[in-house]
Amino acid sequence: MRTRPLKVALLGCGVVGSEVARIMTTHADDLTQRIGAPVELAGVAVRRPSKVREGIDPALITTDATALLKRGDIDIAIEVIGGIEPARTLITTAFEHGISVVSANKALLAQDGAALHAAAEQAGLDLYYEAAVAGAIPLIRPLRESLAGDKINRVMGIVNGTTNFILDKMDSTGAGYQEALDEATALGYAEADPTADVDGYDAAAKAAILAGIAFHTRVRLDDVYREGMTEVSAADFASAKRMGCTIKLLAILERAADGESVTARVHPAMIPLSHPLASVREAYNAVFVEADAAGRLMFYGPGAGGAPTASAVLGDLVAVARNKLAEATGPGESAYTQLPVSPMGDVVTRYHISLDVADKPGVLAQVATTFAEHGVSIDTVRQQGRPDGVGKEASLVVVTHRAADAALSGTVEALRKLDTVRGVASIMRVEGE
Ligand code: NDP
Ligand code: HSE
């Protein structure tokens, strides 16, 4: 057992960082045994030095993260500041000074993962980021290591705790969107700017990271088709219920059947209540991985929050510390397949479309013809007259068989031009069947 401690710089001490510091302190003896050397919290970089931080020696606090990294005795940096800058420059500075890095920063990794991996590799150092995807759930390491001998074809799941919390509250208690978002923010689940959650950017960043690792290719944030959940309404939940479904914000990553390309998308979708993802409540996440030999695997657990995320950070800290002692590094980026990412138009799935139409003879036939003309086959149609009969309008709900997204978009464009279609109330994909 080595007695000289490995020195850790904690960059950021907010929701996640404060829990990392707490666990490092309270589990110090166990961590020493598991690593084979003590790990010492050698400095904590923050923005507001005067803020009271329970359990942290005020002498460790600094606002100069760069100086902390440059002082010459740091072995490992934990970056839990978030955002692109100064996190990117600090991680690069760490590598330039022989410091391995653990990060929870999905936004940065989705944007600059390739460059950061290259910098780590060049310096012979580690870059680990289990906490960046799905909070406490071990997912990156199983994909990178445990499934490294298999071929992954599909990854589908709930990867954002905040939006799952909001959708769950809207569905189960009828809570309003803003009220549920405020609660998720107070619980420490939301990003510093929660539009990253509700507009789907956070889930898209996680999708890009997962797709890259699962398919051994490079998927950039811009390659991921993204729709947030701010448009999901109480009426959508009512429609979903009538179909025996609920609504979740899903990340879906697929290898094409010919193996020559991949797709990556994040959007709200209806899923049957019988599907395991339908019962994922509050800020929990769950991810299905489908692999050639392993078959279907499901990963489930807390997807956000200080302590769950700190658990994943600590797991990485132990792995990186062990690597340091062994004078080795863990697996780096694997992007050898270089598969192109196909556009959303190529994705094939089912759709639930809700139309406001004129309540008169022939409308149903006109709508059905429009679907047929675009090669989109209808599974079910439900027409409901307005109870008040005002304006002689009806609501028409069409659920399709599987069709290409481009064909569905063409259909909707044509439907909007029909005199008898007063409006397209909602379009939602149907997954998980
Ligand atoms: P917080 O906003 O709670 O904490 C950010 C921390 O960074 C604060 O301590 C802040 O200082 C510090 N900080 C900000 N700017 C600087 C700077 N320029 N120099 C030094 N320190 C700075 O964020 P979270 O802890 O929630 O998130 C951190 C990271 O973890 C993000 O990348 C996030 O996406 C990721 N993550 C978060 C999860 C969660 O559930 N919250 C889950 C999974 C990942 P001060 O305290 O003085 O304000
Ligand atoms: N804001 C993120 C979420 C934190 O809600 O999932 C976990 O990555």
Short mmCIF file of C-alpha atoms and ligand atoms in Angstrom, two decimals:
data_model
loop_
_atom_site.label_atom_id
_atom_site.label_comp_id
_atom_site.label_asym_id
_atom_site.label_seq_id
_atom_site.Cartn_x
_atom_site.Cartn_y
_atom_site.Cartn_z
CA MET A 1 0.00 0.00 0.00
CA ARG A 2 1.39 3.38 -1.00
CA THR A 3 1.24 5.94 1.79
CA ARG A 4 1.90 9.06 -0.34
CA PRO A 5 -1.56 10.29 -1.33
CA LEU A 6 -2.81 10.88 -4.87
CA LYS A 7 -3.81 14.53 -4.94
CA VAL A 8 -7.17 15.52 -6.36
CA ALA A 9 -8.26 18.96 -7.58
CA LEU A 10 -12.02 19.41 -7.46
CA LEU A 11 -13.10 21.94 -10.09
CA GLY A 12 -16.61 23.00 -9.07
CA CYS A 13 -18.37 22.39 -5.78
CA GLY A 14 -22.09 22.75 -6.53
CA VAL A 15 -24.81 20.08 -6.56
CA VAL A 16 -22.42 17.33 -7.76
CA GLY A 17 -19.05 18.64 -6.52
CA SER A 18 -20.21 19.08 -2.92
CA GLU A 19 -21.35 15.42 -2.86
CA VAL A 20 -18.05 14.29 -4.41
CA ALA A 21 -16.18 16.11 -1.61
CA ARG A 22 -18.48 14.62 1.04
CA ILE A 23 -18.02 11.03 -0.19
CA MET A 24 -14.25 11.49 -0.59
CA THR A 25 -14.10 12.55 3.06
CA THR A 26 -16.57 10.10 4.61
CA HIS A 27 -15.34 7.08 2.60
CA ALA A 28 -11.65 7.98 2.72
CA ASP A 29 -10.52 4.74 4.38
CA ASP A 30 -12.47 2.50 2.00
CA LEU A 31 -11.24 4.45 -1.00
CA THR A 32 -7.65 4.03 0.21
CA GLN A 33 -8.13 0.26 0.48
CA ARG A 34 -9.80 -0.01 -2.92
CA ILE A 35 -7.23 2.12 -4.71
CA GLY A 36 -4.11 1.03 -2.88
CA ALA A 37 -3.20 4.59 -1.90
CA PRO A 38 -4.95 7.46 -0.13
CA VAL A 39 -6.67 10.11 -2.27
CA GLU A 40 -6.45 13.61 -0.85
CA LEU A 41 -8.68 16.55 -1.72
CA ALA A 42 -5.90 19.04 -2.44
CA GLY A 43 -7.88 22.04 -3.68
CA VAL A 44 -11.43 23.08 -4.58
CA ALA A 45 -12.04 25.67 -7.29
CA VAL A 46 -15.30 27.65 -7.15
CA ARG A 47 -16.73 30.93 -8.39
CA ARG A 48 -17.96 32.33 -5.02
CA PRO A 49 -15.23 31.83 -2.38
CA SER A 50 -17.24 33.26 0.50
CA LYS A 51 -20.08 30.73 0.21
CA VAL A 52 -20.23 28.41 3.24
CA ARG A 53 -19.40 24.84 2.15
CA GLU A 54 -20.13 22.29 4.84
CA GLY A 55 -17.39 19.76 5.48
CA ILE A 56 -14.81 21.49 3.29
CA ASP A 57 -11.70 23.09 4.79
CA PRO A 58 -11.91 26.78 3.75
CA ALA A 59 -8.12 26.69 3.17
CA LEU A 60 -8.74 24.42 0.15
CA ILE A 61 -11.04 26.88 -1.60
CA THR A 62 -9.73 28.93 -4.51
CA THR A 63 -11.20 30.91 -7.37
CA ASP A 64 -8.11 30.30 -9.49
CA ALA A 65 -8.68 26.84 -10.98
CA THR A 66 -5.81 27.30 -13.46
CA ALA A 67 -3.30 28.02 -10.71
CA LEU A 68 -4.54 24.98 -8.80
CA LEU A 69 -3.83 22.77 -11.83
CA LYS A 70 -0.46 24.37 -12.48
CA ARG A 71 0.90 24.17 -8.96
CA GLY A 72 2.70 20.89 -9.71
CA ASP A 73 1.40 18.32 -7.22
CA ILE A 74 -2.06 17.42 -8.62
CA ASP A 75 -2.55 13.89 -9.98
CA ILE A 76 -6.26 13.89 -10.88
CA ALA A 77 -8.73 16.70 -11.64
CA ILE A 78 -12.50 16.28 -11.27
CA GLU A 79 -14.31 18.76 -13.50
CA VAL A 80 -17.86 19.41 -12.26
CA ILE A 81 -18.21 23.05 -13.31
CA GLY A 82 -20.26 22.33 -16.44
CA GLY A 83 -20.64 24.23 -19.71
CA ILE A 84 -18.03 24.72 -22.42
CA GLU A 85 -15.71 27.37 -20.97
CA PRO A 86 -13.76 27.52 -18.72
CA ALA A 87 -14.23 23.72 -18.41
CA ARG A 88 -12.59 22.96 -21.79
CA THR A 89 -9.52 25.12 -21.14
CA LEU A 90 -9.17 23.71 -17.63
CA ILE A 91 -9.29 20.10 -18.87
CA THR A 92 -6.73 20.89 -21.55
CA THR A 93 -4.54 22.62 -18.94
CA ALA A 94 -4.81 19.52 -16.74
CA PHE A 95 -3.55 17.30 -19.58
CA GLU A 96 -0.68 19.73 -20.28
CA HIS A 97 0.36 19.31 -16.64
CA GLY A 98 0.22 15.52 -16.48
CA ILE A 99 -3.16 15.40 -14.71
CA SER A 100 -5.81 12.78 -15.59
CA VAL A 101 -9.39 14.02 -15.69
CA VAL A 102 -12.79 12.82 -14.51
CA SER A 103 -15.70 14.90 -15.81
CA ALA A 104 -19.51 14.91 -15.64
CA ASN A 105 -19.76 17.43 -18.47
CA LYS A 106 -21.88 15.96 -21.28
CA ALA A 107 -22.29 19.30 -23.08
CA LEU A 108 -18.51 19.63 -23.46
CA LEU A 109 -17.89 15.96 -24.27
CA ALA A 110 -20.59 15.93 -26.96
CA GLN A 111 -19.09 19.04 -28.52
CA ASP A 112 -15.36 18.45 -28.11
CA GLY A 113 -14.99 14.84 -27.02
CA ALA A 114 -12.77 13.88 -29.96
CA ALA A 115 -10.27 16.70 -29.33
CA LEU A 116 -10.23 16.08 -25.58
CA HIS A 117 -9.68 12.34 -26.10
CA ALA A 118 -6.84 13.12 -28.49
CA ALA A 119 -5.24 15.47 -25.95
CA ALA A 120 -5.53 12.84 -23.20
CA GLU A 121 -4.06 10.15 -25.44
CA GLN A 122 -1.19 12.35 -26.54
CA ALA A 123 -0.34 13.07 -22.91
CA GLY A 124 -0.74 9.40 -21.90
CA LEU A 125 -3.52 10.28 -19.45
CA ASP A 126 -7.10 9.26 -18.68
CA LEU A 127 -10.33 11.04 -19.51
CA TYR A 128 -13.29 9.33 -17.77
CA TYR A 129 -16.90 10.56 -17.76
CA GLU A 130 -19.33 7.91 -16.50
CA ALA A 131 -21.36 10.62 -14.73
CA ALA A 132 -21.97 12.50 -17.98
CA VAL A 133 -24.67 10.04 -19.09
CA ALA A 134 -27.59 8.85 -16.96
CA GLY A 135 -26.35 9.93 -13.51
CA ALA A 136 -25.57 6.98 -11.25
CA ILE A 137 -26.24 4.30 -13.87
CA PRO A 138 -23.12 2.46 -15.02
CA LEU A 139 -23.50 2.76 -18.78
CA ILE A 140 -20.34 4.17 -20.38
CA ARG A 141 -18.08 1.52 -18.86
CA PRO A 142 -20.41 -1.41 -19.69
CA LEU A 143 -20.61 -0.18 -23.29
CA ARG A 144 -16.89 0.53 -23.55
CA GLU A 145 -15.62 -2.51 -21.69
CA SER A 146 -18.16 -5.22 -20.83
CA LEU A 147 -19.78 -5.14 -24.30
CA ALA A 148 -16.54 -4.46 -26.19
CA GLY A 149 -16.66 -7.95 -27.73
CA ASP A 150 -20.27 -7.67 -28.92
CA LYS A 151 -21.96 -5.67 -31.68
CA ILE A 152 -24.48 -3.10 -30.44
CA ASN A 153 -27.34 -2.40 -32.83
CA ARG A 154 -29.70 -0.21 -30.86
CA VAL A 155 -29.77 1.94 -27.75
CA MET A 156 -33.07 3.40 -26.57
CA GLY A 157 -33.94 5.06 -23.33
CA ILE A 158 -34.72 7.91 -21.02
CA VAL A 159 -31.49 9.83 -20.39
CA ASN A 160 -32.72 13.09 -18.87
CA GLY A 161 -33.98 13.12 -15.30
CA THR A 162 -35.47 16.61 -15.32
CA THR A 163 -37.76 16.03 -18.31
CA ASN A 164 -38.78 12.60 -17.05
CA PHE A 165 -39.63 14.21 -13.71
CA ILE A 166 -41.77 16.87 -15.44
CA LEU A 167 -43.54 14.44 -17.79
CA ASP A 168 -44.19 12.03 -14.93
CA LYS A 169 -45.69 14.80 -12.76
CA MET A 170 -47.84 16.08 -15.66
CA ASP A 171 -49.10 12.55 -16.29
CA SER A 172 -49.56 11.25 -12.77
CA THR A 173 -50.65 14.34 -10.81
CA GLY A 174 -51.79 16.70 -13.57
CA ALA A 175 -49.12 19.20 -12.44
CA GLY A 176 -48.39 22.13 -14.75
CA TYR A 177 -45.15 22.25 -16.70
CA GLN A 178 -43.63 25.24 -14.86
CA GLU A 179 -44.53 23.92 -11.41
CA ALA A 180 -42.88 20.55 -12.18
CA LEU A 181 -39.78 22.24 -13.68
CA ASP A 182 -39.40 24.44 -10.57
CA GLU A 183 -39.52 21.33 -8.38
CA ALA A 184 -36.92 19.52 -10.52
CA THR A 185 -34.66 22.58 -10.33
CA ALA A 186 -35.01 22.81 -6.53
CA LEU A 187 -34.06 19.13 -6.28
CA GLY A 188 -30.80 19.81 -8.17
CA TYR A 189 -31.75 17.81 -11.29
CA ALA A 190 -31.87 20.61 -13.86
CA GLU A 191 -28.91 22.11 -15.69
CA ALA A 192 -27.74 25.64 -14.80
CA ASP A 193 -29.87 26.72 -17.77
CA PRO A 194 -32.84 24.32 -17.70
CA THR A 195 -33.65 24.99 -21.35
CA ALA A 196 -30.82 22.50 -21.97
CA ASP A 197 -33.08 19.89 -20.36
CA VAL A 198 -36.53 20.83 -21.65
CA ASP A 199 -35.41 21.62 -25.20
CA GLY A 200 -33.63 18.27 -25.42
CA TYR A 201 -30.03 19.55 -25.71
CA ASP A 202 -28.88 17.65 -22.61
CA ALA A 203 -30.42 14.38 -23.83
CA ALA A 204 -28.99 15.02 -27.34
CA ALA A 205 -25.50 15.49 -25.86
CA LYS A 206 -25.86 12.20 -23.99
CA ALA A 207 -27.20 10.55 -27.15
CA ALA A 208 -24.14 11.74 -29.11
CA ILE A 209 -21.78 10.35 -26.45
CA LEU A 210 -23.64 7.01 -26.26
CA ALA A 211 -23.89 6.61 -30.04
CA GLY A 212 -20.16 7.26 -30.45
CA ILE A 213 -19.26 4.62 -27.88
CA ALA A 214 -21.92 2.07 -28.91
CA PHE A 215 -21.18 2.19 -32.63
CA HIS A 216 -17.42 2.99 -32.45
CA THR A 217 -17.91 6.07 -34.57
CA ARG A 218 -18.00 9.82 -34.09
CA VAL A 219 -21.40 11.37 -33.55
CA ARG A 220 -21.48 15.12 -32.99
CA LEU A 221 -24.20 16.96 -31.11
CA ASP A 222 -25.37 18.48 -34.42
CA ASP A 223 -25.83 14.98 -35.87
CA VAL A 224 -28.52 14.20 -33.31
CA TYR A 225 -32.08 15.05 -34.34
CA ARG A 226 -33.61 16.89 -31.40
CA GLU A 227 -37.08 17.88 -30.24
CA GLY A 228 -37.71 18.99 -26.67
CA MET A 229 -40.78 18.39 -24.52
CA THR A 230 -42.15 21.91 -24.05
CA GLU A 231 -44.95 21.33 -26.59
CA VAL A 232 -46.27 18.20 -24.86
CA SER A 233 -49.74 19.10 -23.53
CA ALA A 234 -52.39 17.67 -21.24
CA ALA A 235 -54.34 16.85 -24.42
CA ASP A 236 -51.39 14.73 -25.65
CA PHE A 237 -51.42 12.80 -22.37
CA ALA A 238 -55.19 12.28 -22.72
CA SER A 239 -54.66 10.96 -26.29
CA ALA A 240 -51.85 8.73 -25.10
CA LYS A 241 -54.05 7.32 -22.32
CA ARG A 242 -56.80 6.49 -24.81
CA MET A 243 -54.21 4.43 -26.72
CA GLY A 244 -52.95 2.69 -23.57
CA CYS A 245 -49.73 4.72 -23.71
CA THR A 246 -47.81 7.41 -21.84
CA ILE A 247 -45.33 10.00 -23.12
CA LYS A 248 -41.57 9.98 -22.48
CA LEU A 249 -38.65 11.97 -23.89
CA LEU A 250 -36.58 9.25 -25.55
CA ALA A 251 -33.09 9.02 -26.99
CA ILE A 252 -32.96 6.42 -29.77
CA LEU A 253 -29.74 5.37 -31.49
CA GLU A 254 -29.84 2.79 -34.25
CA ARG A 255 -27.45 1.05 -36.57
CA ALA A 256 -29.04 0.66 -40.04
CA ALA A 257 -29.98 -2.90 -41.05
CA ASP A 258 -27.15 -2.92 -43.63
CA GLY A 259 -24.72 -1.77 -40.94
CA GLU A 260 -23.51 1.09 -43.14
CA SER A 261 -24.93 4.05 -41.21
CA VAL A 262 -26.49 5.08 -37.92
CA THR A 263 -29.28 7.37 -36.76
CA ALA A 264 -29.47 9.35 -33.52
CA ARG A 265 -32.55 11.17 -32.29
CA VAL A 266 -34.15 12.67 -29.19
CA HIS A 267 -37.87 13.47 -29.09
CA PRO A 268 -41.02 12.89 -27.05
CA ALA A 269 -42.79 9.67 -27.96
CA MET A 270 -45.82 7.66 -26.92
CA ILE A 271 -44.93 4.28 -25.47
CA PRO A 272 -47.33 1.54 -24.35
CA LEU A 273 -48.00 1.38 -20.62
CA SER A 274 -46.87 -2.25 -20.76
CA HIS A 275 -43.36 -1.20 -21.89
CA PRO A 276 -40.75 -1.11 -19.06
CA LEU A 277 -39.84 2.50 -19.93
CA ALA A 278 -43.43 3.59 -19.17
CA SER A 279 -42.91 2.83 -15.48
CA VAL A 280 -39.73 4.90 -15.15
CA ARG A 281 -40.81 7.60 -12.68
CA GLU A 282 -39.49 10.92 -11.40
CA ALA A 283 -35.81 11.61 -12.22
CA TYR A 284 -34.96 7.97 -12.89
CA ASN A 285 -33.40 7.01 -16.21
CA ALA A 286 -33.50 3.69 -18.04
CA VAL A 287 -31.66 2.59 -21.16
CA PHE A 288 -32.16 -0.51 -23.32
CA VAL A 289 -29.15 -1.79 -25.21
CA GLU A 290 -29.63 -4.38 -27.94
CA ALA A 291 -26.56 -6.33 -28.96
CA ASP A 292 -26.02 -9.21 -31.39
CA ALA A 293 -24.91 -11.80 -28.86
CA ALA A 294 -26.06 -10.39 -25.51
CA GLY A 295 -29.61 -9.69 -26.70
CA ARG A 296 -31.56 -7.01 -24.77
CA LEU A 297 -30.06 -5.43 -21.68
CA MET A 298 -31.72 -2.82 -19.50
CA PHE A 299 -29.88 -0.29 -17.31
CA TYR A 300 -31.98 1.53 -14.75
CA GLY A 301 -31.38 3.93 -11.86
CA PRO A 302 -31.28 7.53 -10.63
CA GLY A 303 -30.45 9.73 -13.61
CA ALA A 304 -29.72 13.02 -11.85
CA GLY A 305 -29.03 14.60 -8.47
CA GLY A 306 -25.94 15.30 -6.42
CA ALA A 307 -25.30 12.01 -4.61
CA PRO A 308 -26.21 9.64 -7.50
CA THR A 309 -24.00 11.58 -9.89
CA ALA A 310 -21.19 11.74 -7.34
CA SER A 311 -21.35 7.93 -7.11
CA ALA A 312 -20.45 7.70 -10.81
CA VAL A 313 -17.72 10.34 -10.41
CA LEU A 314 -16.19 8.42 -7.49
CA GLY A 315 -16.24 5.20 -9.53
CA ASP A 316 -14.23 6.99 -12.20
CA LEU A 317 -11.91 8.48 -9.58
CA VAL A 318 -11.10 4.99 -8.26
CA ALA A 319 -10.51 3.65 -11.79
CA VAL A 320 -8.27 6.56 -12.79
CA ALA A 321 -6.35 6.40 -9.49
CA ARG A 322 -5.74 2.67 -9.99
CA ASN A 323 -4.52 3.37 -13.53
CA LYS A 324 -2.14 6.04 -12.19
CA LEU A 325 -0.64 3.59 -9.70
CA ALA A 326 -0.29 0.94 -12.42
CA GLU A 327 1.25 3.56 -14.74
CA ALA A 328 -1.43 2.62 -17.27
CA THR A 329 -4.42 4.27 -18.89
CA GLY A 330 -7.94 3.00 -19.51
CA PRO A 331 -9.61 2.73 -22.92
CA GLY A 332 -9.61 5.91 -25.00
CA GLU A 333 -11.86 6.89 -27.89
CA SER A 334 -12.80 4.13 -30.33
CA ALA A 335 -14.11 5.65 -33.57
CA TYR A 336 -12.70 3.27 -36.16
CA THR A 337 -15.99 2.46 -37.97
CA GLN A 338 -16.52 6.05 -39.16
CA LEU A 339 -20.18 5.42 -39.97
CA PRO A 340 -22.19 8.31 -41.46
CA VAL A 341 -25.16 9.59 -39.47
CA SER A 342 -28.31 9.45 -41.62
CA PRO A 343 -30.85 12.30 -41.54
CA MET A 344 -34.07 12.08 -39.54
CA GLY A 345 -36.04 11.61 -42.79
CA ASP A 346 -34.59 8.08 -43.06
CA VAL A 347 -35.84 7.01 -39.63
CA VAL A 348 -38.74 4.55 -39.79
CA THR A 349 -41.29 4.53 -36.98
CA ARG A 350 -45.02 4.88 -36.19
CA TYR A 351 -46.92 8.16 -35.72
CA HIS A 352 -49.92 9.48 -33.82
CA ILE A 353 -51.38 12.52 -35.61
CA SER A 354 -54.21 14.60 -34.24
CA LEU A 355 -56.08 16.78 -36.77
CA ASP A 356 -58.85 19.35 -36.43
CA VAL A 357 -61.07 18.80 -39.47
CA ALA A 358 -64.39 19.94 -40.90
CA ASP A 359 -67.15 17.59 -39.73
CA LYS A 360 -68.72 16.78 -43.12
CA PRO A 361 -68.97 13.84 -45.52
CA GLY A 362 -65.85 12.84 -47.45
CA VAL A 363 -63.29 14.36 -45.09
CA LEU A 364 -62.12 11.02 -43.76
CA ALA A 365 -61.66 9.68 -47.30
CA GLN A 366 -59.73 12.82 -48.30
CA VAL A 367 -57.39 12.49 -45.33
CA ALA A 368 -56.91 8.74 -45.93
CA THR A 369 -56.08 9.39 -49.58
CA THR A 370 -53.42 11.94 -48.59
CA PHE A 371 -51.73 9.37 -46.36
CA ALA A 372 -51.92 6.75 -49.14
CA GLU A 373 -50.47 9.16 -51.73
CA HIS A 374 -47.37 9.53 -49.57
CA GLY A 375 -47.00 5.81 -48.96
CA VAL A 376 -47.97 6.03 -45.28
CA SER A 377 -50.22 3.18 -44.23
CA ILE A 378 -52.91 3.90 -41.59
CA ASP A 379 -53.31 1.53 -38.65
CA THR A 380 -56.27 3.12 -36.82
CA VAL A 381 -58.47 6.22 -37.17
CA ARG A 382 -60.70 7.72 -34.54
CA GLN A 383 -63.09 10.57 -35.34
CA GLN A 384 -64.85 12.54 -32.66
CA GLY A 385 -67.32 15.37 -33.27
CA ARG A 386 -67.06 18.41 -31.04
CA PRO A 387 -69.77 18.10 -28.34
CA ASP A 388 -70.92 21.71 -28.93
CA GLY A 389 -70.98 21.23 -32.71
CA VAL A 390 -69.53 24.75 -33.01
CA GLY A 391 -68.13 25.39 -36.47
CA LYS A 392 -68.94 21.81 -37.43
CA GLU A 393 -65.46 20.65 -36.51
CA ALA A 394 -64.26 17.23 -35.52
CA SER A 395 -61.07 15.84 -34.12
CA LEU A 396 -59.47 13.09 -36.19
CA VAL A 397 -56.75 10.93 -34.67
CA VAL A 398 -54.72 8.81 -37.05
CA VAL A 399 -52.17 6.21 -35.96
CA THR A 400 -49.95 4.93 -38.74
CA HIS A 401 -48.03 1.77 -39.39
CA ARG A 402 -44.25 2.14 -39.64
CA ALA A 403 -43.23 4.77 -42.19
CA ALA A 404 -40.19 6.88 -43.02
CA ASP A 405 -40.09 10.23 -41.23
CA ALA A 406 -39.69 12.00 -44.59
CA ALA A 407 -42.90 10.35 -45.88
CA LEU A 408 -44.77 11.41 -42.75
CA SER A 409 -43.50 15.01 -43.08
CA GLY A 410 -44.68 15.05 -46.72
CA THR A 411 -48.09 13.76 -45.63
CA VAL A 412 -48.47 16.41 -42.94
CA GLU A 413 -47.45 19.17 -45.35
CA ALA A 414 -50.13 17.98 -47.81
CA LEU A 415 -52.73 17.65 -45.03
CA ARG A 416 -52.13 21.25 -43.96
CA LYS A 417 -53.07 22.36 -47.51
CA LEU A 418 -56.47 20.63 -47.49
CA ASP A 419 -59.41 23.05 -47.04
CA THR A 420 -61.09 20.54 -44.77
CA VAL A 421 -58.11 20.30 -42.38
CA ARG A 422 -58.36 23.27 -40.01
CA GLY A 423 -55.17 22.43 -38.14
CA VAL A 424 -52.65 19.78 -37.17
CA ALA A 425 -53.04 19.70 -33.38
CA SER A 426 -50.14 17.36 -32.66
CA ILE A 427 -47.77 14.85 -34.19
CA MET A 428 -46.09 12.33 -31.95
CA ARG A 429 -43.99 9.29 -32.69
CA VAL A 430 -45.06 5.96 -31.22
CA GLU A 431 -42.21 3.76 -30.00
CA GLY A 432 -41.63 0.62 -28.02
CA GLU A 433 -43.99 -1.79 -29.73
P1 NDP B 1 -23.74 23.54 -10.19
O1 NDP B 1 -24.17 24.75 -10.93
O2 NDP B 1 -24.51 23.14 -8.98
O3 NDP B 1 -22.19 23.67 -9.76
C1 NDP B 1 -21.24 24.27 -10.57
C2 NDP B 1 -20.01 24.55 -9.73
O4 NDP B 1 -19.00 25.11 -10.56
C3 NDP B 1 -20.24 25.55 -8.59
O5 NDP B 1 -19.57 25.13 -7.44
C4 NDP B 1 -19.62 26.84 -9.11
O6 NDP B 1 -19.08 27.66 -8.09
C5 NDP B 1 -18.48 26.28 -9.93
N1 NDP B 1 -18.01 27.19 -10.96
C6 NDP B 1 -18.73 27.85 -11.90
N2 NDP B 1 -17.93 28.59 -12.69
C7 NDP B 1 -16.67 28.39 -12.22
C8 NDP B 1 -15.40 28.88 -12.59
N3 NDP B 1 -15.26 29.72 -13.61
N4 NDP B 1 -14.31 28.48 -11.89
C9 NDP B 1 -14.44 27.62 -10.83
N5 NDP B 1 -15.64 27.12 -10.45
C10 NDP B 1 -16.72 27.50 -11.12
O7 NDP B 1 -23.72 22.35 -11.27
P2 NDP B 1 -23.94 20.79 -11.01
O8 NDP B 1 -23.10 20.37 -9.88
O9 NDP B 1 -25.38 20.48 -11.05
O10 NDP B 1 -23.33 20.21 -12.38
C11 NDP B 1 -21.95 20.13 -12.59
C12 NDP B 1 -21.68 19.28 -13.82
O11 NDP B 1 -22.23 17.98 -13.62
C13 NDP B 1 -22.34 19.79 -15.12
O12 NDP B 1 -21.52 19.47 -16.21
C14 NDP B 1 -23.64 18.99 -15.19
O13 NDP B 1 -24.12 18.87 -16.51
C15 NDP B 1 -23.14 17.66 -14.67
N6 NDP B 1 -24.15 16.79 -14.15
C16 NDP B 1 -25.06 17.26 -13.23
C17 NDP B 1 -26.00 16.43 -12.70
C18 NDP B 1 -27.02 16.89 -11.73
O14 NDP B 1 -27.94 16.11 -11.43
N7 NDP B 1 -26.92 18.10 -11.20
C19 NDP B 1 -26.07 15.00 -13.13
C20 NDP B 1 -25.07 14.61 -14.09
C21 NDP B 1 -24.15 15.48 -14.57
P3 NDP B 1 -20.01 28.32 -6.96
O15 NDP B 1 -20.38 27.18 -6.03
O16 NDP B 1 -19.13 29.29 -6.29
O17 NDP B 1 -21.19 28.88 -7.67
N1 HSE B 2 -29.94 17.87 -15.98
C1 HSE B 2 -29.59 16.51 -16.13
C2 HSE B 2 -30.82 15.66 -16.08
C3 HSE B 2 -28.63 16.08 -15.05
O1 HSE B 2 -31.86 16.16 -15.63
O2 HSE B 2 -30.79 14.51 -16.50
C4 HSE B 2 -28.14 14.66 -15.22
O3 HSE B 2 -27.32 14.54 -16.34
#
